[in-house]
PDB file of C-alpha atoms in Angstrom:
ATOM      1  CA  UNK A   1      12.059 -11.787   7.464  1.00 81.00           C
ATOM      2  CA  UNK A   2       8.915  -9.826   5.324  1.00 90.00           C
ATOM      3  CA  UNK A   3      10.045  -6.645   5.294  1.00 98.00           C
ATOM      4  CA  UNK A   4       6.709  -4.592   6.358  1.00 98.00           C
ATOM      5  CA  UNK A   5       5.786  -0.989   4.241  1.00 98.00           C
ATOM      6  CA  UNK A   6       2.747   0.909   5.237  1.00 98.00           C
ATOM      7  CA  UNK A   7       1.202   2.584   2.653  1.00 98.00           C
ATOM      8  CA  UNK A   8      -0.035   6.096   4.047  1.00 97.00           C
ATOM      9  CA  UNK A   9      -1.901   9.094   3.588  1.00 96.00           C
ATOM     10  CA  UNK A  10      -4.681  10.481   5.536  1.00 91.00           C
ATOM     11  CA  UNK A  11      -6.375  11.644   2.282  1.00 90.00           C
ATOM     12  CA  UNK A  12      -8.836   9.765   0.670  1.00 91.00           C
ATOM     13  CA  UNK A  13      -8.639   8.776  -3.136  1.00 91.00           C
ATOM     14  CA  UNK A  14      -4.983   9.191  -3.479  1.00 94.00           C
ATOM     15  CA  UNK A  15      -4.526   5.339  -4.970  1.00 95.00           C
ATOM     16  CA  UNK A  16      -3.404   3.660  -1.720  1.00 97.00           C
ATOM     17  CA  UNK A  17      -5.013   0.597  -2.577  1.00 97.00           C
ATOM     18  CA  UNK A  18      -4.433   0.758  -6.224  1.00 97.00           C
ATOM     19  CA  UNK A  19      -0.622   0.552  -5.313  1.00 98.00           C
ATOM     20  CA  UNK A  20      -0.781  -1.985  -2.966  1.00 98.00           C
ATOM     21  CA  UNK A  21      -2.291  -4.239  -5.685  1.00 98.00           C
ATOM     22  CA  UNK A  22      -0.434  -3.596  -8.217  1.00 98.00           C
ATOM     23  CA  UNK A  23       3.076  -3.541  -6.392  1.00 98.00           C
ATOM     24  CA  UNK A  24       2.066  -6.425  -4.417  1.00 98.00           C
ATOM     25  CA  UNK A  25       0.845  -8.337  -8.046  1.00 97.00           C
ATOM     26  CA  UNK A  26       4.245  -7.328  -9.470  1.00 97.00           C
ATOM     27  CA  UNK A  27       6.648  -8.065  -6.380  1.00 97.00           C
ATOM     28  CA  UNK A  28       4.735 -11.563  -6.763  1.00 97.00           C
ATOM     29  CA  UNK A  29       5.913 -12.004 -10.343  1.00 96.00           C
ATOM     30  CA  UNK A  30       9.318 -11.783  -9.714  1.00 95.00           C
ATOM     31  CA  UNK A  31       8.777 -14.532  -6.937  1.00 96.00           C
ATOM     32  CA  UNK A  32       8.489 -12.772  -4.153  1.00 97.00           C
ATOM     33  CA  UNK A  33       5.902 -13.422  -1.044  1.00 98.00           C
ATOM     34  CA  UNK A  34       3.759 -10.979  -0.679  1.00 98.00           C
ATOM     35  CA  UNK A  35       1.050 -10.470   2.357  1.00 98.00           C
ATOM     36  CA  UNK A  36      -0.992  -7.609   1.681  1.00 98.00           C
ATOM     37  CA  UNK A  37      -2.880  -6.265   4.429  1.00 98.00           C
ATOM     38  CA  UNK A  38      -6.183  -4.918   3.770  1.00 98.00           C
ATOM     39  CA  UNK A  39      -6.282  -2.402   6.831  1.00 98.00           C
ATOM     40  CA  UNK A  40      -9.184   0.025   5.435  1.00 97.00           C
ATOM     41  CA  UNK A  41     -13.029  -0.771   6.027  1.00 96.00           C
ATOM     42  CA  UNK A  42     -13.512  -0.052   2.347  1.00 96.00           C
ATOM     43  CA  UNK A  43     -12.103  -2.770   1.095  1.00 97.00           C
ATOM     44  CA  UNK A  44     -10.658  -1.821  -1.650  1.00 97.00           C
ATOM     45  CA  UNK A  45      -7.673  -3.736  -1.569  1.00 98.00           C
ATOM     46  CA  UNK A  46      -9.460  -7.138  -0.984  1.00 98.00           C
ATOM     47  CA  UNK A  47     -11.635  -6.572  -3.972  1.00 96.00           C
ATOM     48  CA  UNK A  48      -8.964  -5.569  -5.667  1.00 97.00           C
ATOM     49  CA  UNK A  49      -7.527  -8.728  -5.827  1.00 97.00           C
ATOM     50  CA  UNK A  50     -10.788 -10.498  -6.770  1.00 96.00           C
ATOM     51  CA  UNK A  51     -11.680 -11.912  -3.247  1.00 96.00           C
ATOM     52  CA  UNK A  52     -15.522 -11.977  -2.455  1.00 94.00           C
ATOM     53  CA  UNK A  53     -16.411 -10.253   1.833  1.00 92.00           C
ATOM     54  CA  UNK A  54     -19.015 -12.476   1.631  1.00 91.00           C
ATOM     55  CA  UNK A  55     -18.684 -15.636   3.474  1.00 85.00           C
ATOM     56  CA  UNK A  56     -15.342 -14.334   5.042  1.00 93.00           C
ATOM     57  CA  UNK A  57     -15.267 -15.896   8.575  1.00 93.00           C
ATOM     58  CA  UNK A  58     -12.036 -13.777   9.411  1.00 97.00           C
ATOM     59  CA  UNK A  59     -10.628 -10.437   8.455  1.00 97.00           C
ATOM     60  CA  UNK A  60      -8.469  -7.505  10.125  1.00 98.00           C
ATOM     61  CA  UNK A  61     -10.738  -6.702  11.992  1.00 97.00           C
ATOM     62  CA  UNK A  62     -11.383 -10.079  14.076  1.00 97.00           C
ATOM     63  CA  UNK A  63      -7.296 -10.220  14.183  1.00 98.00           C
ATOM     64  CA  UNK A  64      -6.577  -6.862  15.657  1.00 97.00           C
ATOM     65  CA  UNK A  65      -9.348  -7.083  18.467  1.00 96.00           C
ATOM     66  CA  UNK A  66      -7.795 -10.498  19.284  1.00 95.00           C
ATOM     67  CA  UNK A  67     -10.822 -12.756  17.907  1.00 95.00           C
ATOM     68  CA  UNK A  68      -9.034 -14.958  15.515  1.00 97.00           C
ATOM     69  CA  UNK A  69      -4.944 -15.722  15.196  1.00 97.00           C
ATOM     70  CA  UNK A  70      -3.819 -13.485  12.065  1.00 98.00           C
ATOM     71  CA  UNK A  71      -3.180 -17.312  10.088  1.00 97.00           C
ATOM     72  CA  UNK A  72      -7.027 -18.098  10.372  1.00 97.00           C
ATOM     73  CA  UNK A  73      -7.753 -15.250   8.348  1.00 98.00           C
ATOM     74  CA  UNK A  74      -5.309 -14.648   5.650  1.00 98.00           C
ATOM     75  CA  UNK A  75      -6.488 -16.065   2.388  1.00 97.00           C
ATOM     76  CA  UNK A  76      -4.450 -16.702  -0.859  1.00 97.00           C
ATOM     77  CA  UNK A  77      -5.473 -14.296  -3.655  1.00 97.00           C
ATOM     78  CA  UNK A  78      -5.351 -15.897  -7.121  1.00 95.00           C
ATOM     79  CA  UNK A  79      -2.232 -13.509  -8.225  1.00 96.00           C
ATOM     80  CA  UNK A  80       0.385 -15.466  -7.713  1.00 95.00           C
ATOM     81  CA  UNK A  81       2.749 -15.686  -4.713  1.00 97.00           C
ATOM     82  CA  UNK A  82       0.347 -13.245  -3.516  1.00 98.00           C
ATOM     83  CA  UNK A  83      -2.154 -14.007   0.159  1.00 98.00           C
ATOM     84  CA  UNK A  84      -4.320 -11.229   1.669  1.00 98.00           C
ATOM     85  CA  UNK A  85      -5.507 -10.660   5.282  1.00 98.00           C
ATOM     86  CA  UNK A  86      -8.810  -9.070   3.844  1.00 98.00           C
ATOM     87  CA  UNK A  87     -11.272  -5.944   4.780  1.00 98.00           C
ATOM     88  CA  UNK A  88     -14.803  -5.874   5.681  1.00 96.00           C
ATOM     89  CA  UNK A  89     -17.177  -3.016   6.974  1.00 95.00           C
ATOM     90  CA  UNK A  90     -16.754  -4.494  10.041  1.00 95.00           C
ATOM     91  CA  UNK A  91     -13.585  -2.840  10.751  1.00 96.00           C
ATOM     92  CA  UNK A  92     -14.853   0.585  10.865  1.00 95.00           C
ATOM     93  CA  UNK A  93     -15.588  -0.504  14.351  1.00 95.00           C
ATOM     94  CA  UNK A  94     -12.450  -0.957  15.030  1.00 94.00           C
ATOM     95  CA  UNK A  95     -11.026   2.990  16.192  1.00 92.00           C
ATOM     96  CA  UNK A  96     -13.792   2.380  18.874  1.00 94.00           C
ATOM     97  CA  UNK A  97     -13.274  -1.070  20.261  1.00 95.00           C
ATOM     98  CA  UNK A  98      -9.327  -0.693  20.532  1.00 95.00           C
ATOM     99  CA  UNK A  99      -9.449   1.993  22.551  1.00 92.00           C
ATOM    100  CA  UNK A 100     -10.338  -0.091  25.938  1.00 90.00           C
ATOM    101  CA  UNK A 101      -7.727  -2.993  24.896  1.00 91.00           C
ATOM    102  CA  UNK A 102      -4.920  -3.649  26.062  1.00 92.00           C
ATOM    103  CA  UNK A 103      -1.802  -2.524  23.909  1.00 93.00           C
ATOM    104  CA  UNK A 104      -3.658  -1.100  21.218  1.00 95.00           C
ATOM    105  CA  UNK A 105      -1.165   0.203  19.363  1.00 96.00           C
ATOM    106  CA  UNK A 106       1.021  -2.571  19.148  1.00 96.00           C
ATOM    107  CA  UNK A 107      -2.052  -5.365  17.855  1.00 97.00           C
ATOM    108  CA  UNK A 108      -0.903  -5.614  14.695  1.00 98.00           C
ATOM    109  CA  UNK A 109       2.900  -5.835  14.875  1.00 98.00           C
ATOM    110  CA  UNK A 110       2.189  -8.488  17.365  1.00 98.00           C
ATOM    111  CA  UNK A 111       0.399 -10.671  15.246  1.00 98.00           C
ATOM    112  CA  UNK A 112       2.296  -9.981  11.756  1.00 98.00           C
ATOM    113  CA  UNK A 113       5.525 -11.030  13.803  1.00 97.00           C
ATOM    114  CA  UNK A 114       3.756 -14.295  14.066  1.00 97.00           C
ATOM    115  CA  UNK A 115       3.794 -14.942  10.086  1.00 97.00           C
ATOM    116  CA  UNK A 116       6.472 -11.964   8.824  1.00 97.00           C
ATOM    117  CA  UNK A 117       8.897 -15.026   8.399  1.00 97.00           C
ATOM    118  CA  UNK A 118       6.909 -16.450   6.008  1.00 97.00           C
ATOM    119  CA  UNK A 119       6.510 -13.420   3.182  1.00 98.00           C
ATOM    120  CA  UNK A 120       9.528 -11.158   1.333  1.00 98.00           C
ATOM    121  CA  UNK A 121       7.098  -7.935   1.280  1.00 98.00           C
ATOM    122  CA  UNK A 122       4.297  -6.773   3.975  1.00 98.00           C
ATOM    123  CA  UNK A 123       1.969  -4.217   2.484  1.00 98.00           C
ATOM    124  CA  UNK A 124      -0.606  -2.589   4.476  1.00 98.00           C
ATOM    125  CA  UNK A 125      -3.337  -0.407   3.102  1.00 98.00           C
ATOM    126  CA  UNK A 126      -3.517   2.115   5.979  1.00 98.00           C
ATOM    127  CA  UNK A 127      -7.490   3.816   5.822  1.00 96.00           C
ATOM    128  CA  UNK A 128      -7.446   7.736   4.799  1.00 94.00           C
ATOM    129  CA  UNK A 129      -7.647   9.006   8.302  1.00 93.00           C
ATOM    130  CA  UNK A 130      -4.519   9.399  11.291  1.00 92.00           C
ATOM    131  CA  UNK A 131      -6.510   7.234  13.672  1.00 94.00           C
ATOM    132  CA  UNK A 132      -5.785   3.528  15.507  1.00 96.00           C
ATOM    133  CA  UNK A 133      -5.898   1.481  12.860  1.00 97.00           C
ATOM    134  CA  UNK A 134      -3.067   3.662  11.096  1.00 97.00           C
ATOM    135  CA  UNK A 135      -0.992   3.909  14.141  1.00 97.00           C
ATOM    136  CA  UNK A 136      -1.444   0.040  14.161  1.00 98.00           C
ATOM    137  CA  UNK A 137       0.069   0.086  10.853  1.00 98.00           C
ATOM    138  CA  UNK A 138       2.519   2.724  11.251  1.00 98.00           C
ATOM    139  CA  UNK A 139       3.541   0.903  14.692  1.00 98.00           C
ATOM    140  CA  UNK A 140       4.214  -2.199  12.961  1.00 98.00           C
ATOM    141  CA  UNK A 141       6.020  -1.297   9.575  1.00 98.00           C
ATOM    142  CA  UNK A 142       9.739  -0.588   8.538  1.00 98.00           C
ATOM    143  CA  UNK A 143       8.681   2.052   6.586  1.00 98.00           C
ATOM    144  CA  UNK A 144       5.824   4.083   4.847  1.00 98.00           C
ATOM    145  CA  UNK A 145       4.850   4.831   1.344  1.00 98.00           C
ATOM    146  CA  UNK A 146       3.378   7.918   1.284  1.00 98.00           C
ATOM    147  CA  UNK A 147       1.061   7.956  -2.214  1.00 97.00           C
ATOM    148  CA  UNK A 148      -0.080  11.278  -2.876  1.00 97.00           C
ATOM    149  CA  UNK A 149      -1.835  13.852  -5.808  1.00 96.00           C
ATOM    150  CA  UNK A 150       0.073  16.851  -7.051  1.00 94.00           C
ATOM    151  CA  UNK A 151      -2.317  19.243  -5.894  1.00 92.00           C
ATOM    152  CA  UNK A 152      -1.358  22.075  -2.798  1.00 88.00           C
ATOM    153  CA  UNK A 153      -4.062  20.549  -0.309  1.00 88.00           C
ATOM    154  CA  UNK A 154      -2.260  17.305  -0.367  1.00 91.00           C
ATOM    155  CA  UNK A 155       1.029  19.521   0.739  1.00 91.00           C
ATOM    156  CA  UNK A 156      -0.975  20.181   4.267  1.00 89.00           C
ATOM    157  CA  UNK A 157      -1.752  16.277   4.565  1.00 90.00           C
ATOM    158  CA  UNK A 158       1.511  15.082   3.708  1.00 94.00           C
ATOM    159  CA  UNK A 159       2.999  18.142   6.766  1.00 93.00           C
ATOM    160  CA  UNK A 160       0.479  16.602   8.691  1.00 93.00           C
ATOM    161  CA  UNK A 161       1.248  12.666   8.114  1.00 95.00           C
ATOM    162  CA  UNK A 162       5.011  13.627   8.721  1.00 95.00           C
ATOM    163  CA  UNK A 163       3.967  14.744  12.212  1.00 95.00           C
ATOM    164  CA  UNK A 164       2.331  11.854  12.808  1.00 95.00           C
ATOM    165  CA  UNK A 165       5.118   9.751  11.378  1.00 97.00           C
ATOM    166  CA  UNK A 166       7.462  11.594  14.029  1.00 96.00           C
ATOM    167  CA  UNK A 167       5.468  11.171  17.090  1.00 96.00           C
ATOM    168  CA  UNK A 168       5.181   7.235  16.391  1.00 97.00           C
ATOM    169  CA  UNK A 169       9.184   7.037  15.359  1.00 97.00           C
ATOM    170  CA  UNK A 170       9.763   8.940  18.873  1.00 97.00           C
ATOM    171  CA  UNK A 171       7.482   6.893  21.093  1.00 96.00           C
ATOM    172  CA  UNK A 172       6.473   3.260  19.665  1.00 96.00           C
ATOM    173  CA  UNK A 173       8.658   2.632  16.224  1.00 97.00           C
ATOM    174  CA  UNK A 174      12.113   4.084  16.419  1.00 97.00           C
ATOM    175  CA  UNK A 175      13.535   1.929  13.142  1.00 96.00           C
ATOM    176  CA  UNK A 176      10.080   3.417  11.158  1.00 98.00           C
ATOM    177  CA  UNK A 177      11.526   5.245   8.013  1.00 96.00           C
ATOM    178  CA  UNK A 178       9.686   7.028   5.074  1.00 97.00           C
ATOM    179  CA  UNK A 179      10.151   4.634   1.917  1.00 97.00           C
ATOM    180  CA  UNK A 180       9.268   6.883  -0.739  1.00 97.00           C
ATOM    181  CA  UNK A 181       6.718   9.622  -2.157  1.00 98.00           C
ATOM    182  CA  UNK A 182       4.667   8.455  -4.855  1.00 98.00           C
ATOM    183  CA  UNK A 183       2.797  11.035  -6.743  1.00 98.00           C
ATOM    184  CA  UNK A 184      -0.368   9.491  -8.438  1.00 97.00           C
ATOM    185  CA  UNK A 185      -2.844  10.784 -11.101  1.00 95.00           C
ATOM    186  CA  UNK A 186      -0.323  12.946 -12.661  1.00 95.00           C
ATOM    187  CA  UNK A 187      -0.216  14.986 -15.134  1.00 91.00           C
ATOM    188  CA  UNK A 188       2.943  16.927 -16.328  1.00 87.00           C
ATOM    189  CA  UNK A 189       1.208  18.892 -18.207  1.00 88.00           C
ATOM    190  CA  UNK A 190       0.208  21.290 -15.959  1.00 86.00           C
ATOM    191  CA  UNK A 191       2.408  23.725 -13.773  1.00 90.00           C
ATOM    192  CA  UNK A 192       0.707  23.051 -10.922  1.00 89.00           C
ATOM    193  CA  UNK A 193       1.577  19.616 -10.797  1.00 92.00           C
ATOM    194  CA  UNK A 194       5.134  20.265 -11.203  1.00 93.00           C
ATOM    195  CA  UNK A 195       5.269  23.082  -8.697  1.00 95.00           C
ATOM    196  CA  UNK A 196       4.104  20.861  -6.138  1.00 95.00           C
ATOM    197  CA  UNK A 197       6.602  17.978  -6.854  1.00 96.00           C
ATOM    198  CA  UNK A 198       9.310  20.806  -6.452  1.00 95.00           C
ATOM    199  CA  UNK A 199       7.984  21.425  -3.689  1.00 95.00           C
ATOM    200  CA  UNK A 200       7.909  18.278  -1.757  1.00 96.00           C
ATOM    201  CA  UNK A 201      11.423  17.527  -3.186  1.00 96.00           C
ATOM    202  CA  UNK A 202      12.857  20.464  -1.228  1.00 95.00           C
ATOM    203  CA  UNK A 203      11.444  19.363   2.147  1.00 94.00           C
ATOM    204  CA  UNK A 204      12.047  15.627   1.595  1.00 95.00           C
ATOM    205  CA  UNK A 205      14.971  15.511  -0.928  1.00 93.00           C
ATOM    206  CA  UNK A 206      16.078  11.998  -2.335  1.00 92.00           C
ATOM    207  CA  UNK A 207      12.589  10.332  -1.037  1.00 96.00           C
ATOM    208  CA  UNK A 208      10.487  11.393  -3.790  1.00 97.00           C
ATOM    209  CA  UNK A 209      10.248   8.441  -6.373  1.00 97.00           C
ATOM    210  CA  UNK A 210      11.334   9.199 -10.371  1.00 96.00           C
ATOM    211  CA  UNK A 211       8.303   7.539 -11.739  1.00 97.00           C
ATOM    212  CA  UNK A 212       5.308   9.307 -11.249  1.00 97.00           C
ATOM    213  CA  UNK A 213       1.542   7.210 -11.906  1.00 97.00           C
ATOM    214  CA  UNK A 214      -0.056   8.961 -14.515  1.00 96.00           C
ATOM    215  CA  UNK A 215      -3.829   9.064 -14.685  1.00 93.00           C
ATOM    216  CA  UNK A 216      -4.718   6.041 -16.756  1.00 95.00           C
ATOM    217  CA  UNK A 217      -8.184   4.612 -17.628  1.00 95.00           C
ATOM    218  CA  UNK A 218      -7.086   1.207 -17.371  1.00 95.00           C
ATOM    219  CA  UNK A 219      -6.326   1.562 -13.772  1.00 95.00           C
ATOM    220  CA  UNK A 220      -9.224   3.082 -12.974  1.00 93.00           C
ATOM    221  CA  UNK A 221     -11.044  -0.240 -14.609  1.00 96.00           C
ATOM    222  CA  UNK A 222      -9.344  -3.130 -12.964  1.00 95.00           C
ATOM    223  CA  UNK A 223     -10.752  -3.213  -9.515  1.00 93.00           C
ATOM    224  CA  UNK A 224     -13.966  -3.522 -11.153  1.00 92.00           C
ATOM    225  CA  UNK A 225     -13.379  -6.678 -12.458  1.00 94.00           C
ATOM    226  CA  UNK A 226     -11.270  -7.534  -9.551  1.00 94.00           C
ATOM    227  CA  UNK A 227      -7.705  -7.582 -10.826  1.00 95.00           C
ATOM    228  CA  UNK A 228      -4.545  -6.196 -10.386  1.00 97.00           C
ATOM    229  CA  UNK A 229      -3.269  -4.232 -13.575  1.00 96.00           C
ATOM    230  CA  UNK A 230      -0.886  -6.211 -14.877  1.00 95.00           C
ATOM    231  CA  UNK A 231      -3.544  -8.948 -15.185  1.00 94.00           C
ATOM    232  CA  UNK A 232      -5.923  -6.809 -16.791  1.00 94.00           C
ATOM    233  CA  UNK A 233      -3.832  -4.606 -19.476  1.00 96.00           C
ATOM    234  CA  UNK A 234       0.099  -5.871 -18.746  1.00 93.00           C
ATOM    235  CA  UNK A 235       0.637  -3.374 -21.777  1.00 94.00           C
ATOM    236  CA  UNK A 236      -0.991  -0.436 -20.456  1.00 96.00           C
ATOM    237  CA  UNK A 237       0.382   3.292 -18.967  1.00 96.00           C
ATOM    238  CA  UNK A 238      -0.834   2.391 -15.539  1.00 96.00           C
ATOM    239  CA  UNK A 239       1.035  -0.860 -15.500  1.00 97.00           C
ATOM    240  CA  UNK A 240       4.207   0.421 -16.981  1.00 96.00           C
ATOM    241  CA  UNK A 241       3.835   3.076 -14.488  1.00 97.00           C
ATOM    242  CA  UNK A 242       3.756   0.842 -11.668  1.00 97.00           C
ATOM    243  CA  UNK A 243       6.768  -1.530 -13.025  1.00 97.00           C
ATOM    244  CA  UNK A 244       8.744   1.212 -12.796  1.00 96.00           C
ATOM    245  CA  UNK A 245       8.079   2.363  -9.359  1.00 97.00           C
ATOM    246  CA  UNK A 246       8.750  -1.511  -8.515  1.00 97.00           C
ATOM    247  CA  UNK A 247      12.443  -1.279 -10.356  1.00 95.00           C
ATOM    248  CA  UNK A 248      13.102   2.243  -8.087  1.00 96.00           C
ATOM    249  CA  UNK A 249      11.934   0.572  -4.917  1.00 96.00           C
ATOM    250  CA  UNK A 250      14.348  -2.635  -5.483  1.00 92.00           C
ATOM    251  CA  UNK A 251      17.219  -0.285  -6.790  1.00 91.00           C
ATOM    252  CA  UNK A 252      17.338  -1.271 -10.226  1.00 88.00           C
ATOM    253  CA  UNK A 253      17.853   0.586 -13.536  1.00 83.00           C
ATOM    254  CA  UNK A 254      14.558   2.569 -14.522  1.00 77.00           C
ATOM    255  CA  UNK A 255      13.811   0.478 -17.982  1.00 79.00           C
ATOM    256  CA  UNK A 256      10.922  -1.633 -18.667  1.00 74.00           C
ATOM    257  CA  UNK A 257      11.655  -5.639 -18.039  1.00 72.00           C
ATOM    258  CA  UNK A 258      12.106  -7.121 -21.451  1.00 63.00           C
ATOM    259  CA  UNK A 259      11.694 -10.906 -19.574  1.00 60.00           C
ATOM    260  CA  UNK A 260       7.992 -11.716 -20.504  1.00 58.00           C
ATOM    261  CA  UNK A 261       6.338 -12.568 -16.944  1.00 63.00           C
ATOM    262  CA  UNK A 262       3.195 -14.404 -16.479  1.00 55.00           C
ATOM    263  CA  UNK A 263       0.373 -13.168 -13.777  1.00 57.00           C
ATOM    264  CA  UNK A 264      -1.505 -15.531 -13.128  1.00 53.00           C
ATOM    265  CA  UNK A 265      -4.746 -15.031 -12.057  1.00 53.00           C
ATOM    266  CA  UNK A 266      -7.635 -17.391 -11.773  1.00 49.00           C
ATOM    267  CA  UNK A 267     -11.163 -16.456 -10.892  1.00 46.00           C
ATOM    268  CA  UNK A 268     -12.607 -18.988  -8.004  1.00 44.00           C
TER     269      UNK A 268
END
């Protein structure tokens, strides 16, 4: 059964989607079946993996307000082992129209448990804001990923997301854990950034990953052309970065993996 990780953080431009890609391109490469769920009307995650919104009959959207079953709409990205239940505008409708439905906090766990048997790894790529959609998420996952920036305003969103993440453990997801702290775009040369990592590690001790995701051009490019990382530079900072972060989250040693792996990724 897929084990199901929200990725989390009400702040925008923290690299949410970038690590959802990229983890979900690298879990893929070591064989695993990955679903990523494209839960943010930007749809950045869906691009991310090269798949066109135009001409999508079926997204999140259609699935969480009960429209279409959750199998009519997930697609199979050209990264390997890796399918997508994708984004489109359309979903920023979605905080509205939930709220008169009928268990709206518990519309996505109830259709993911009708494919989780068929994936290792559930991402979802929770929108920057603490509203329905994220509680969907939230509701349904395991666990969250919390990526965030090493900067003190992102210390009152994470204090924030933590409440949140209490309230829904409390009343609808009593097994939900937090999977790990991610800092992105950082820099280590500057005191602020390590203040703020010192910080965090006081108040959530143990849960704070190793590898931190430095600020790297190369990640910055790849959605552009609609790849993960790893198919775009496999040699650069941001990939390393990200291979590394893979290797903490699976509990292996923190070393680069010398067996050569092959992304494949083919444009339609």
């Amino acid at each position: 059964m897929g084990k199901i990780i929200a990725f989390a953080n009400q702040k925008g431009g923290v690299g949410k989607s970038t690590t959802v890609v990229s983890l979900g391109a690298y879990f893929g490469s070591r064989g695993k079946k990955v679903l990523c769920v494209d839960a943010d009307a930007q749809g950045n995650t869906t691009t991310g993996f090269g798949v066109s919104k135009k001409g999508l009959l079926f997204s999140t959207y259609e699935v969480l307000i009960g429209q279409c079953r959750i199998q009519d709409a997930i697609i199979e990205t050209e990264t390997e082992n890796v399918s997508i239940l994708p984004a489109t505008s359309a979903l920023a409708n979605a905080e509205i129209n939930l709220v008169d439905l009928d268990n709206r906090l518990q519309r996505l766990k109830a259709a993911l448990m009708t494919c989780r048997l068929a994936y290792d790894y559930i991402f979802i790529d929770c929108p920057p804001a603490l509203g329905l959609v994220t509680l969907n998420a939230l509701t349904a996952a395991d666990s969250v990923l919390i990526p965030m920036t090493a900067e003190y305003l992102s210390l009152e969103g994470l204090s924030q997301l933590y409440e949140t993440i209490k309230i829904v453990k409390s009343k609808y997801n009593s097994g939900l854990d937090i999977e790990g702290i991610l800092f992105t775009m950082y820099d280590n040369r500057l005191n602020l950034s390590l203040q703020v990592v010192e910080e965090v590690k006081k108040f959530f001790p143990n849960q704070v990953y190793e590898t931190k995701i430095p600020r790297n051009v190369r990640l910055s490019e790849a959605p552009s052309h609609g790849k993960p990382v790893f198919a775009y530079d496999r040699s650069s900072k941001g990939a390393e970065a990200y291979e590394m972060v893979a290797h903490e989250m699976l509990g292996e040693p923190l070393e680069l993996d010398k067996k050569p792996r092959h992304f494949i990724f083919r444009r339609r």
